[in-house]
Coordinates of N, CA and C in Angstrom, one line a residue:
M1 N -34.1 13.6 -10.4 CA -33.5 12.5 -10.6 C -32.1 13.0 -10.8
L2 N -30.5 12.3 -10.4 CA -29.4 12.9 -10.3 C -29.1 11.7 -11.2
S3 N -28.9 12.1 -12.5 CA -28.1 10.9 -13.6 C -26.6 10.9 -14.0
A4 N -25.8 9.3 -14.2 CA -25.2 9.4 -14.9 C -25.4 8.6 -16.1
E5 N -24.9 9.0 -17.6 CA -25.1 7.6 -18.1 C -23.9 7.5 -19.1
R6 N -23.7 6.5 -19.5 CA -22.6 5.7 -20.1 C -21.3 6.9 -19.7
M7 N -21.0 7.2 -18.6 CA -20.4 8.4 -18.5 C -18.9 7.9 -18.5
D8 N -18.0 8.7 -19.0 CA -16.5 8.0 -18.9 C -15.5 9.5 -18.0
A9 N -15.2 9.1 -17.1 CA -14.2 10.0 -16.3 C -13.1 10.0 -15.7
G10 N -12.6 10.8 -15.9 CA -10.9 11.0 -15.6 C -9.9 12.5 -15.5
H11 N -9.0 12.7 -15.2 CA -8.7 13.9 -14.9 C -7.6 14.4 -15.9
Q12 N -7.1 14.0 -17.2 CA -6.7 14.3 -18.5 C -7.9 13.5 -19.3
P13 N -8.0 14.4 -20.6 CA -8.3 13.9 -21.6 C -8.1 12.8 -21.9
G14 N -8.7 12.2 -22.8 CA -8.3 10.9 -23.4 C -8.2 9.7 -22.7
V15 N -8.2 9.8 -21.2 CA -7.6 8.9 -19.8 C -8.1 8.1 -18.9
P16 N -9.7 7.9 -19.2 CA -10.5 8.0 -18.0 C -10.4 7.0 -17.2
V17 N -10.6 7.5 -15.9 CA -10.4 6.2 -14.7 C -11.7 5.4 -14.6
V18 N -12.7 6.2 -15.0 CA -14.3 5.3 -14.8 C -14.4 5.2 -16.2
R19 N -15.2 4.1 -16.8 CA -15.9 4.4 -18.1 C -16.8 3.1 -18.6
G20 N -18.1 4.0 -18.4 CA -19.3 3.8 -18.9 C -20.1 3.5 -17.4
L21 N -19.6 3.9 -16.7 CA -21.0 4.4 -15.9 C -22.0 4.5 -15.9
D22 N -23.1 4.2 -15.7 CA -24.7 4.0 -15.3 C -25.1 4.6 -14.1
L23 N -25.7 5.3 -13.1 CA -26.3 5.5 -11.8 C -26.9 6.8 -12.3
T24 N -27.7 6.0 -10.8 CA -29.2 7.5 -11.0 C -29.7 6.9 -9.5
V25 N -30.0 8.2 -9.0 CA -30.7 8.7 -7.7 C -31.6 9.7 -7.0
Q26 N -32.5 9.5 -6.9 CA -34.0 9.9 -6.9 C -34.0 10.5 -5.3
P27 N -34.7 11.6 -5.0 CA -34.8 11.7 -3.5 C -35.9 10.3 -2.8
G28 N -35.2 10.8 -2.0 CA -35.8 9.1 -1.3 C -35.0 8.2 -1.2
Q29 N -33.8 8.7 -2.0 CA -33.1 7.2 -2.1 C -31.7 7.1 -1.8
V30 N -31.0 6.1 -1.2 CA -29.7 6.6 -1.1 C -29.2 5.4 -2.1
V31 N -28.0 5.9 -2.8 CA -27.6 4.9 -3.8 C -25.6 5.2 -3.3
G32 N -24.9 3.3 -3.0 CA -23.9 3.9 -2.7 C -22.8 3.1 -3.7
L33 N -21.9 3.9 -3.7 CA -21.0 3.5 -4.8 C -19.8 2.6 -4.1
A34 N -19.0 1.8 -4.3 CA -18.0 0.9 -3.7 C -16.7 1.0 -4.7
G35 N -15.5 1.2 -4.2 CA -15.0 0.5 -5.3 C -13.8 0.4 -4.4
P36 N -12.2 0.1 -4.7 CA -10.9 -0.4 -4.3 C -10.4 0.9 -4.2
S37 N -9.3 1.5 -3.5 CA -8.3 2.8 -3.8 C -8.1 2.8 -5.3
G38 N -8.4 3.6 -6.2 CA -7.5 4.0 -7.3 C -8.6 3.9 -8.2
S39 N -10.3 3.3 -7.7 CA -11.1 3.0 -8.5 C -11.7 4.0 -9.7
G40 N -11.7 5.5 -9.2 CA -12.2 5.9 -9.3 C -13.7 6.8 -9.0
K41 N -13.8 6.3 -7.7 CA -14.5 6.9 -6.3 C -14.6 8.5 -6.5
T42 N -13.8 9.1 -5.7 CA -13.4 10.6 -5.7 C -13.9 11.2 -7.6
T43 N -13.4 10.5 -8.4 CA -13.1 11.4 -9.4 C -15.2 11.6 -10.0
V44 N -15.5 10.0 -9.1 CA -17.1 10.0 -9.9 C -18.2 11.5 -9.4
A45 N -17.6 11.3 -7.9 CA -18.1 12.4 -6.9 C -18.0 13.8 -7.5
R46 N -16.4 13.8 -8.0 CA -16.2 15.4 -8.8 C -17.3 15.4 -10.0
V47 N -17.7 15.1 -11.2 CA -18.4 15.0 -11.7 C -19.7 14.8 -11.5
L48 N -20.0 14.1 -10.8 CA -21.8 14.2 -10.1 C -21.9 15.9 -9.6
G49 N -20.9 16.7 -8.9 CA -21.0 17.9 -8.0 C -20.5 18.7 -9.0
R50 N -20.4 18.4 -10.4 CA -19.7 19.3 -11.3 C -19.2 20.2 -10.9
L51 N -18.0 19.6 -10.4 CA -16.5 20.2 -10.1 C -15.8 19.7 -11.3
L52 N -16.0 18.8 -12.1 CA -15.0 17.9 -13.1 C -16.0 17.6 -14.7
A53 N -15.5 18.1 -15.3 CA -16.6 17.8 -16.6 C -16.0 16.3 -16.6
P54 N -17.2 15.2 -17.5 CA -17.5 13.9 -17.4 C -16.8 14.0 -18.9
L55 N -15.8 12.9 -19.2 CA -15.1 12.8 -20.8 C -16.1 12.1 -21.6
A56 N -16.7 11.7 -21.6 CA -17.5 11.4 -22.6 C -19.7 10.4 -21.7
G57 N -19.9 10.8 -22.1 CA -21.3 10.1 -21.5 C -22.0 11.6 -21.0
S58 N -22.7 11.5 -20.2 CA -23.4 12.6 -19.8 C -24.3 12.4 -17.9
V59 N -24.1 14.1 -17.3 CA -24.6 13.7 -16.2 C -26.0 14.6 -16.0
T60 N -27.2 14.8 -15.7 CA -28.0 15.3 -15.4 C -29.0 15.7 -14.4
V61 N -28.9 16.9 -14.0 CA -30.2 16.7 -12.7 C -31.1 17.2 -13.1
D62 N -32.5 16.6 -12.4 CA -33.9 17.1 -12.4 C -34.1 16.6 -14.2
G63 N -33.4 16.2 -14.9 CA -33.4 16.2 -16.2 C -32.8 17.2 -17.3
Y64 N -32.0 18.4 -16.5 CA -31.2 19.3 -17.6 C -29.5 18.7 -17.4
R65 N -29.4 18.6 -18.6 CA -28.0 18.7 -18.8 C -27.3 19.7 -19.3
S66 N -26.3 20.1 -18.4 CA -25.2 21.3 -18.4 C -23.7 21.0 -18.8
P67 N -23.4 21.5 -19.9 CA -21.8 21.0 -20.6 C -20.8 21.7 -19.4
G68 N -21.3 22.8 -18.9 CA -20.0 23.1 -17.9 C -19.7 22.4 -17.0
V69 N -19.3 23.1 -16.1 CA -18.7 23.0 -14.8 C -18.4 24.4 -13.6
R70 N -18.4 23.7 -12.2 CA -18.4 25.3 -11.5 C -19.5 26.4 -11.7
Y71 N -18.6 27.3 -11.9 CA -19.6 29.1 -12.0 C -20.5 29.2 -13.1
A72 N -20.2 28.0 -14.3 CA -20.2 27.6 -15.2 C -21.7 26.9 -15.6
V73 N -22.2 26.3 -14.7 CA -23.0 25.6 -14.2 C -24.6 26.5 -14.1
P74 N -25.8 26.9 -14.4 CA -26.4 27.2 -13.7 C -26.8 27.5 -12.5
R75 N -26.6 28.5 -11.9 CA -27.2 28.4 -10.4 C -28.2 27.2 -9.8
A76 N -29.5 27.2 -10.2 CA -31.0 26.7 -9.9 C -30.0 24.5 -10.2
S77 N -29.7 24.4 -11.0 CA -28.5 23.4 -11.7 C -27.5 23.0 -10.3
R78 N -26.6 24.0 -9.9 CA -25.6 24.2 -9.4 C -25.8 23.5 -7.9
T79 N -26.8 24.4 -7.1 CA -27.4 24.3 -5.7 C -28.0 23.0 -5.8
A80 N -28.7 22.5 -6.6 CA -29.4 21.2 -6.4 C -28.5 19.9 -5.9
V81 N -27.2 20.4 -5.8 CA -26.7 18.9 -5.3 C -24.9 19.9 -4.7
A82 N -25.5 19.2 -3.3 CA -24.3 19.5 -2.6 C -23.1 18.2 -2.3
M83 N -21.9 18.8 -2.1 CA -20.8 18.2 -1.5 C -20.5 17.7 -0.1
L84 N -20.2 16.8 0.5 CA -19.8 16.2 1.6 C -18.5 15.7 1.4
F85 N -16.8 15.7 1.3 CA -15.8 15.2 1.4 C -15.3 14.7 2.4
Q86 N -14.4 13.9 2.3 CA -13.6 13.0 3.6 C -12.7 13.9 4.3
S87 N -12.3 14.5 3.9 CA -11.5 15.4 4.7 C -11.9 17.2 4.8
P88 N -12.5 17.0 6.1 CA -13.4 18.7 6.2 C -12.6 19.6 6.6
R89 N -11.1 19.1 6.8 CA -10.4 20.5 7.2 C -9.6 21.1 6.1
L90 N -9.8 20.3 5.0 CA -9.6 20.7 3.4 C -10.7 21.4 2.6
S91 N -11.8 21.4 2.9 CA -13.4 21.4 3.0 C -13.2 23.5 3.6
V92 N -12.6 23.8 4.2 CA -13.2 25.1 4.8 C -12.2 26.1 5.0
D93 N -12.4 27.3 5.3 CA -11.3 28.3 5.6 C -11.4 28.4 7.1
P94 N -10.0 27.9 7.0 CA -9.7 28.2 8.6 C -9.7 29.5 9.4
R95 N -9.8 30.4 9.1 CA -9.9 31.8 9.5 C -11.6 32.0 10.0
L96 N -12.7 30.9 9.5 CA -13.6 31.1 10.0 C -14.4 30.5 11.4
S97 N -15.4 30.9 12.0 CA -15.6 30.2 13.1 C -17.1 29.0 12.8
L98 N -17.0 28.2 13.5 CA -18.2 27.0 12.5 C -19.5 27.4 12.7
A99 N -20.0 28.9 12.8 CA -21.2 29.3 12.9 C -20.6 30.3 11.1
D100 N -20.2 30.6 11.0 CA -19.7 31.0 9.4 C -19.5 30.2 8.6
V101 N -18.9 29.1 8.7 CA -19.1 27.9 8.0 C -20.0 27.3 7.1
V102 N -21.2 27.1 8.5 CA -22.4 27.2 8.7 C -23.7 27.7 7.8
A103 N -23.2 29.0 7.8 CA -23.7 30.0 7.1 C -23.2 30.4 5.7
E104 N -22.3 29.8 5.0 CA -21.8 30.1 4.0 C -23.0 30.5 2.3
P105 N -23.4 29.1 3.0 CA -24.6 29.1 1.2 C -25.6 30.3 1.8
L106 N -25.8 30.2 3.5 CA -27.0 31.6 3.6 C -26.6 32.5 2.9
R107 N -25.6 33.3 3.3 CA -25.2 34.1 3.1 C -25.2 34.6 1.4
V108 N -24.6 33.4 0.8 CA -25.1 33.3 -0.5 C -26.2 33.8 -1.1
R109 N -27.2 32.8 -0.5 CA -28.6 33.1 -1.1 C -29.2 34.7 -0.7
G110 N -28.8 35.1 1.0 CA -29.6 36.4 1.1 C -29.3 37.1 0.2
T111 N -30.3 38.7 0.6 CA -30.2 40.0 0.1 C -29.0 40.6 0.9
P112 N -28.6 41.6 0.2 CA -27.7 42.5 0.6 C -28.5 43.6 1.2
T113 N -29.6 43.9 1.4 CA -30.3 44.9 1.7 C -31.1 44.7 2.9
A114 N -31.0 43.0 2.9 CA -32.2 42.9 4.0 C -31.8 43.5 5.6
G115 N -30.6 43.9 5.9 CA -30.2 44.1 6.6 C -30.2 43.3 8.0
R116 N -30.3 43.6 9.4 CA -30.5 43.3 10.3 C -31.5 42.2 10.1
R117 N -32.3 42.3 9.6 CA -33.6 41.0 9.8 C -32.5 39.8 8.8
N118 N -32.3 40.2 7.8 CA -31.8 39.0 7.6 C -30.7 38.3 8.2
T119 N -29.8 38.9 8.9 CA -29.0 38.7 10.0 C -29.4 37.9 10.7
A120 N -30.3 38.1 11.6 CA -31.5 37.3 12.4 C -31.8 36.4 12.1
A121 N -32.6 36.0 10.9 CA -32.8 34.7 10.2 C -32.2 34.3 9.6
R122 N -30.6 34.6 9.4 CA -29.9 33.4 8.7 C -29.3 33.4 10.2
S123 N -28.7 33.6 11.7 CA -28.4 33.0 12.8 C -29.5 31.9 13.5
R124 N -30.8 32.4 13.1 CA -31.8 31.4 13.5 C -31.3 30.2 13.0
R125 N -31.2 30.1 11.8 CA -31.6 29.1 10.3 C -29.9 28.0 11.0
V126 N -28.9 28.7 11.1 CA -27.2 28.2 11.7 C -27.9 27.6 12.9
A127 N -28.6 28.2 13.8 CA -29.0 27.5 15.4 C -29.3 26.1 15.3
E128 N -30.4 26.4 13.9 CA -31.6 25.2 13.8 C -30.6 24.2 13.4
L129 N -29.7 24.0 12.3 CA -29.1 23.0 11.4 C -27.9 22.7 12.6
A130 N -27.7 23.6 13.5 CA -26.5 23.0 15.1 C -26.8 21.8 15.5
E131 N -28.2 22.1 15.9 CA -28.8 21.2 16.3 C -29.6 20.1 15.9
E132 N -29.1 20.3 14.8 CA -29.9 19.3 13.8 C -28.5 17.8 13.6
V133 N -27.8 18.8 13.1 CA -26.3 17.8 13.2 C -25.3 17.2 15.1
G134 N -25.8 18.4 15.9 CA -25.6 17.9 16.9 C -24.2 18.6 17.5
L135 N -24.4 19.6 16.9 CA -22.9 20.6 17.3 C -23.8 21.6 18.4
T136 N -22.8 21.8 19.6 CA -23.3 23.0 20.7 C -23.3 24.4 20.1
G137 N -23.6 25.1 20.9 CA -23.5 27.2 20.3 C -22.5 27.2 20.6
D138 N -21.9 26.7 21.9 CA -19.9 27.0 22.2 C -19.4 26.5 21.4
L139 N -19.4 25.5 20.2 CA -18.3 25.2 19.4 C -18.7 25.9 18.2
L140 N -19.9 26.5 17.5 CA -19.9 27.6 17.1 C -19.5 28.3 16.8
Q141 N -18.4 29.0 17.7 CA -18.0 30.3 18.1 C -16.5 29.8 17.7
R142 N -16.2 28.1 17.8 CA -14.7 28.1 17.6 C -14.1 28.1 15.9
R143 N -12.7 27.7 15.7 CA -12.2 27.9 14.4 C -12.1 25.9 14.3
P144 N -11.6 26.0 13.1 CA -11.6 25.0 13.1 C -10.5 24.0 13.4
A145 N -9.4 24.7 13.4 CA -8.2 24.6 14.1 C -8.5 23.9 16.0
E146 N -9.7 24.6 16.3 CA -10.3 24.3 17.9 C -10.9 23.3 17.5
V147 N -11.6 22.7 17.2 CA -12.7 20.9 17.5 C -12.0 20.3 16.7
S148 N -12.6 19.1 16.6 CA -12.1 17.7 16.4 C -12.4 17.4 15.0
D149 N -12.0 16.6 14.4 CA -12.8 16.2 13.2 C -14.1 16.1 13.1
G150 N -14.5 15.2 14.1 CA -15.4 15.3 13.9 C -16.2 16.1 14.2
Q151 N -16.0 16.9 14.6 CA -17.2 17.7 15.2 C -16.8 19.2 13.9
L152 N -15.8 18.7 13.3 CA -15.9 19.8 11.6 C -16.7 19.4 10.9
Q153 N -16.8 18.0 10.9 CA -17.6 17.2 9.6 C -18.8 17.6 10.1
R154 N -19.3 17.5 11.3 CA -20.8 18.3 11.2 C -20.8 19.4 10.5
A155 N -20.1 20.5 11.0 CA -20.0 21.7 10.9 C -20.3 21.7 9.6
C156 N -19.6 20.8 8.5 CA -20.1 20.8 7.2 C -20.7 20.0 6.6
L157 N -21.3 19.4 7.4 CA -23.3 18.4 6.6 C -23.8 19.3 7.2
A158 N -23.7 20.5 8.4 CA -24.7 21.2 8.4 C -24.8 22.4 7.5
R159 N -23.6 23.0 6.7 CA -23.1 23.6 5.4 C -23.9 23.1 4.3
A160 N -23.5 21.7 4.2 CA -24.2 21.2 2.8 C -25.5 21.2 3.4
L161 N -26.6 21.2 3.8 CA -28.3 20.6 4.5 C -28.3 22.3 4.1
A162 N -27.9 23.2 4.8 CA -28.1 24.6 4.3 C -28.2 25.4 3.0
Q163 N -27.4 24.3 2.1 CA -27.4 25.2 1.0 C -28.9 24.3 -0.2
Q164 N -29.7 23.8 0.8 CA -31.2 22.8 0.9 C -30.6 22.3 -0.7
P165 N -30.1 21.2 -0.8 CA -30.1 20.4 -2.3 C -30.8 19.3 -1.9
R166 N -30.9 19.4 -3.1 CA -31.7 17.8 -3.6 C -31.2 16.4 -3.6
Y167 N -29.9 17.0 -3.7 CA -29.0 15.6 -3.7 C -28.0 15.9 -3.0
L168 N -27.8 14.6 -2.4 CA -26.2 15.1 -1.6 C -25.3 13.6 -2.2
V169 N -24.5 14.6 -2.3 CA -23.1 13.1 -2.8 C -22.1 13.0 -1.5
C170 N -21.9 12.2 -1.7 CA -21.3 12.2 -0.1 C -19.8 11.2 -0.4
D171 N -18.5 11.7 -0.2 CA -17.7 11.4 -0.4 C -16.7 10.6 0.3
E172 N -16.6 9.4 1.0 CA -16.1 9.2 1.8 C -16.0 9.8 3.5
M173 N -17.5 10.1 3.5 CA -17.4 11.2 4.3 C -17.1 11.0 6.2
T174 N -17.4 9.7 6.0 CA -17.3 9.1 7.7 C -15.7 8.4 7.9
A175 N -15.0 8.1 6.9 CA -13.5 7.5 7.2 C -12.9 8.2 8.0
M176 N -12.8 9.3 8.3 CA -11.9 9.9 9.4 C -12.5 10.0 11.1
L177 N -13.9 9.3 11.0 CA -14.8 9.5 12.2 C -14.9 8.1 12.8
D178 N -14.9 8.5 13.8 CA -14.9 7.7 15.0 C -17.0 6.8 14.8
A179 N -17.1 5.8 15.6 CA -18.0 5.1 15.2 C -19.1 5.6 15.5
S180 N -19.2 6.4 16.8 CA -20.5 7.0 17.2 C -20.8 8.3 16.7
T181 N -19.5 9.3 15.8 CA -19.4 10.3 14.8 C -20.3 9.7 13.7
T182 N -20.1 8.5 12.9 CA -20.3 8.3 11.9 C -21.5 7.4 11.8
A183 N -22.0 6.8 13.0 CA -23.6 6.6 13.0 C -24.8 8.1 13.5
A184 N -23.8 8.9 14.1 CA -24.7 10.1 14.3 C -24.9 10.7 13.1
L185 N -23.9 11.2 11.8 CA -23.9 11.9 11.0 C -24.7 11.0 9.4
V186 N -25.0 9.7 9.4 CA -25.7 8.9 8.7 C -26.9 8.6 9.4
G187 N -27.2 9.4 10.7 CA -28.7 9.1 10.8 C -29.3 10.1 10.8
V188 N -28.6 11.7 11.0 CA -29.2 12.9 10.0 C -29.1 12.7 8.7
V189 N -28.6 12.3 8.1 CA -28.8 12.4 6.6 C -30.2 11.4 6.4
R190 N -29.9 10.1 7.0 CA -30.8 9.3 6.6 C -32.5 9.3 7.1
D191 N -32.2 10.8 8.0 CA -33.4 11.1 8.3 C -34.3 12.0 7.2
R192 N -33.3 13.0 6.5 CA -33.7 13.7 5.5 C -34.3 12.9 4.2
V193 N -33.4 11.6 4.2 CA -34.1 10.9 3.1 C -35.0 10.3 3.2
R194 N -35.4 9.8 4.3 CA -37.1 9.0 5.0 C -38.0 10.2 4.6
A195 N -37.4 11.5 5.0 CA -38.4 12.6 4.9 C -38.8 12.2 3.3
G196 N -38.1 11.9 2.2 CA -37.8 12.2 0.8 C -38.0 13.7 0.3
S197 N -36.9 14.5 1.5 CA -36.3 15.3 0.2 C -34.9 15.5 0.0
L198 N -34.5 14.1 0.0 CA -32.9 14.4 -0.2 C -32.5 13.0 -1.1
G199 N -32.1 12.6 -1.9 CA -31.6 11.7 -2.5 C -30.2 11.5 -2.6
V200 N -29.2 10.8 -2.1 CA -28.2 10.4 -1.7 C -26.9 9.3 -2.5
V201 N -25.8 9.6 -2.6 CA -24.5 9.3 -3.4 C -24.1 9.0 -2.4
A202 N -23.8 7.7 -1.5 CA -22.6 7.1 -0.2 C -22.1 6.5 -1.1
I203 N -20.5 7.5 -1.2 CA -19.2 6.7 -1.7 C -18.1 6.2 -0.6
S204 N -18.1 5.2 -0.6 CA -17.4 4.4 0.7 C -16.6 3.3 0.1
H205 N -15.2 3.1 0.9 CA -14.9 1.9 0.8 C -15.1 0.8 1.4
D206 N -15.8 1.2 2.7 CA -16.7 0.3 3.8 C -18.1 -0.6 3.1
E207 N -17.9 -1.6 2.9 CA -18.9 -2.5 2.1 C -20.0 -2.3 3.4
D208 N -19.6 -2.9 4.6 CA -20.4 -3.1 5.8 C -21.3 -1.9 5.6
L209 N -20.8 -0.5 6.1 CA -21.5 0.9 6.1 C -22.5 0.6 5.1
L210 N -22.2 0.5 3.5 CA -22.9 0.8 2.5 C -23.6 -0.5 2.9
A211 N -23.9 -1.0 3.2 CA -24.8 -2.6 3.2 C -26.1 -2.2 4.0
V212 N -25.7 -1.5 5.3 CA -26.8 -0.5 6.7 C -27.6 0.6 5.4
W213 N -26.9 1.4 4.9 CA -26.6 2.5 4.2 C -27.5 2.8 2.9
A214 N -27.1 2.4 2.3 CA -27.3 2.5 0.6 C -29.0 1.3 0.3
D215 N -29.4 1.5 -0.8 CA -30.6 0.9 -1.0 C -29.9 0.0 -2.2
S216 N -29.3 0.3 -2.5 CA -28.4 -0.6 -4.0 C -27.2 0.4 -3.8
T217 N -26.3 -0.2 -4.3 CA -24.8 -0.2 -4.4 C -24.3 -0.4 -5.9
V218 N -23.7 0.5 -6.7 CA -22.8 0.4 -7.9 C -21.1 -0.1 -7.4
H219 N -20.1 -0.8 -8.4 CA -19.3 -1.6 -8.1 C -18.3 -1.0 -8.8
L220 N -17.2 -0.1 -8.3 CA -15.9 0.1 -9.7 C -14.8 -0.8 -9.5
P221 N -14.8 -1.6 -11.0 CA -13.8 -2.2 -10.7 C -12.6 -1.3 -10.3
A222 N -11.5 -2.2 -9.8 CA -9.9 -1.7 -9.3 C -9.3 -1.6 -10.7
H223 N -9.5 -2.0 -11.7 CA -9.0 -2.2 -13.2 C -9.5 -1.8 -14.3
P224 N -10.7 -0.9 -14.5 CA -11.2 -0.8 -15.9 C -10.7 -1.4 -16.7
P225 N -11.2 -2.0 -17.4 CA -11.0 -3.1 -18.6 C -10.8 -1.7 -19.7
V226 N -10.7 -1.9 -21.1 CA -9.8 -0.9 -22.3 C -10.8 -0.5 -22.6
A227 N -11.7 -1.9 -23.2 CA -13.2 -1.5 -23.9 C -14.1 -1.1 -22.6
T228 N -15.1 0.1 -23.4 CA -16.3 0.9 -22.5 C -17.3 -0.3 -21.8
T229 N -17.3 0.1 -20.6 CA -18.3 -1.5 -20.2 C -19.2 -0.3 -18.7
R230 N -20.4 -0.6 -18.5 CA -21.2 0.0 -17.8 C -20.9 -1.0 -16.2
A231 N -21.0 -0.3 -15.0 CA -20.5 -0.4 -14.0 C -22.2 -0.8 -13.1
A232 N -22.8 -2.4 -13.3 CA -23.9 -2.2 -13.0 C -24.5 -2.2 -11.3
G233 N -25.1 -1.8 -11.5 CA -26.3 -1.7 -9.6 C -26.6 -2.9 -8.7
T234 N -26.1 -3.6 -8.3 CA -26.7 -4.4 -7.6 C -27.6 -3.9 -5.7
A235 N -28.5 -4.4 -6.4 CA -29.3 -4.5 -4.9 C -29.5 -4.7 -4.2
R236 N -29.2 -4.5 -2.5 CA -28.8 -5.1 -1.5 C -30.0 -6.8 -1.3

């Protein structure tokens, strides 16, 4: 279970953007997070992904609470949560091919002594993930500047799934995509959720999308009050 309890979050000490947030997601479940611009949705995403420390309260991953962020978090806990951001072009190294983008978590996990066998297994896994998200072999050989936003976001989703996370935090992952690509990527994630292998926090300003996608939705207020409050989850 990935959970935030009475969590305050913000980028400046003592200046929370989000106050008293309670949010819980389990594998096999999609929890939406909605709110207008400036309500703190991306800040919450960064805290859940252990890129930013909460100002108060706690974040736990499968019962483990870590006070650190980024590489200060133990690997098992850190890799349990994968992130998918709104802008894929800000999320990848422009020098890499899409195949190399997808393979990043596999290279990190692989052993340096495995040699050709490890490389072949990694290539097969990249091909499997590419097929799952709808990337053809010719696209895998291209660099980010040579593909569309939708194709690049497919590669970013494949990279996130290559991490084998138990939880996926999607921060406006479809905001820059057309309707057909949005439906395709949501479908890929939903299949993983239905299999019970993935829990998702779906962050979006699109209430209609969350109504279809999420099992329940937490709404952040436009201007959080000064006093600590809890953002309540509202089931569909």
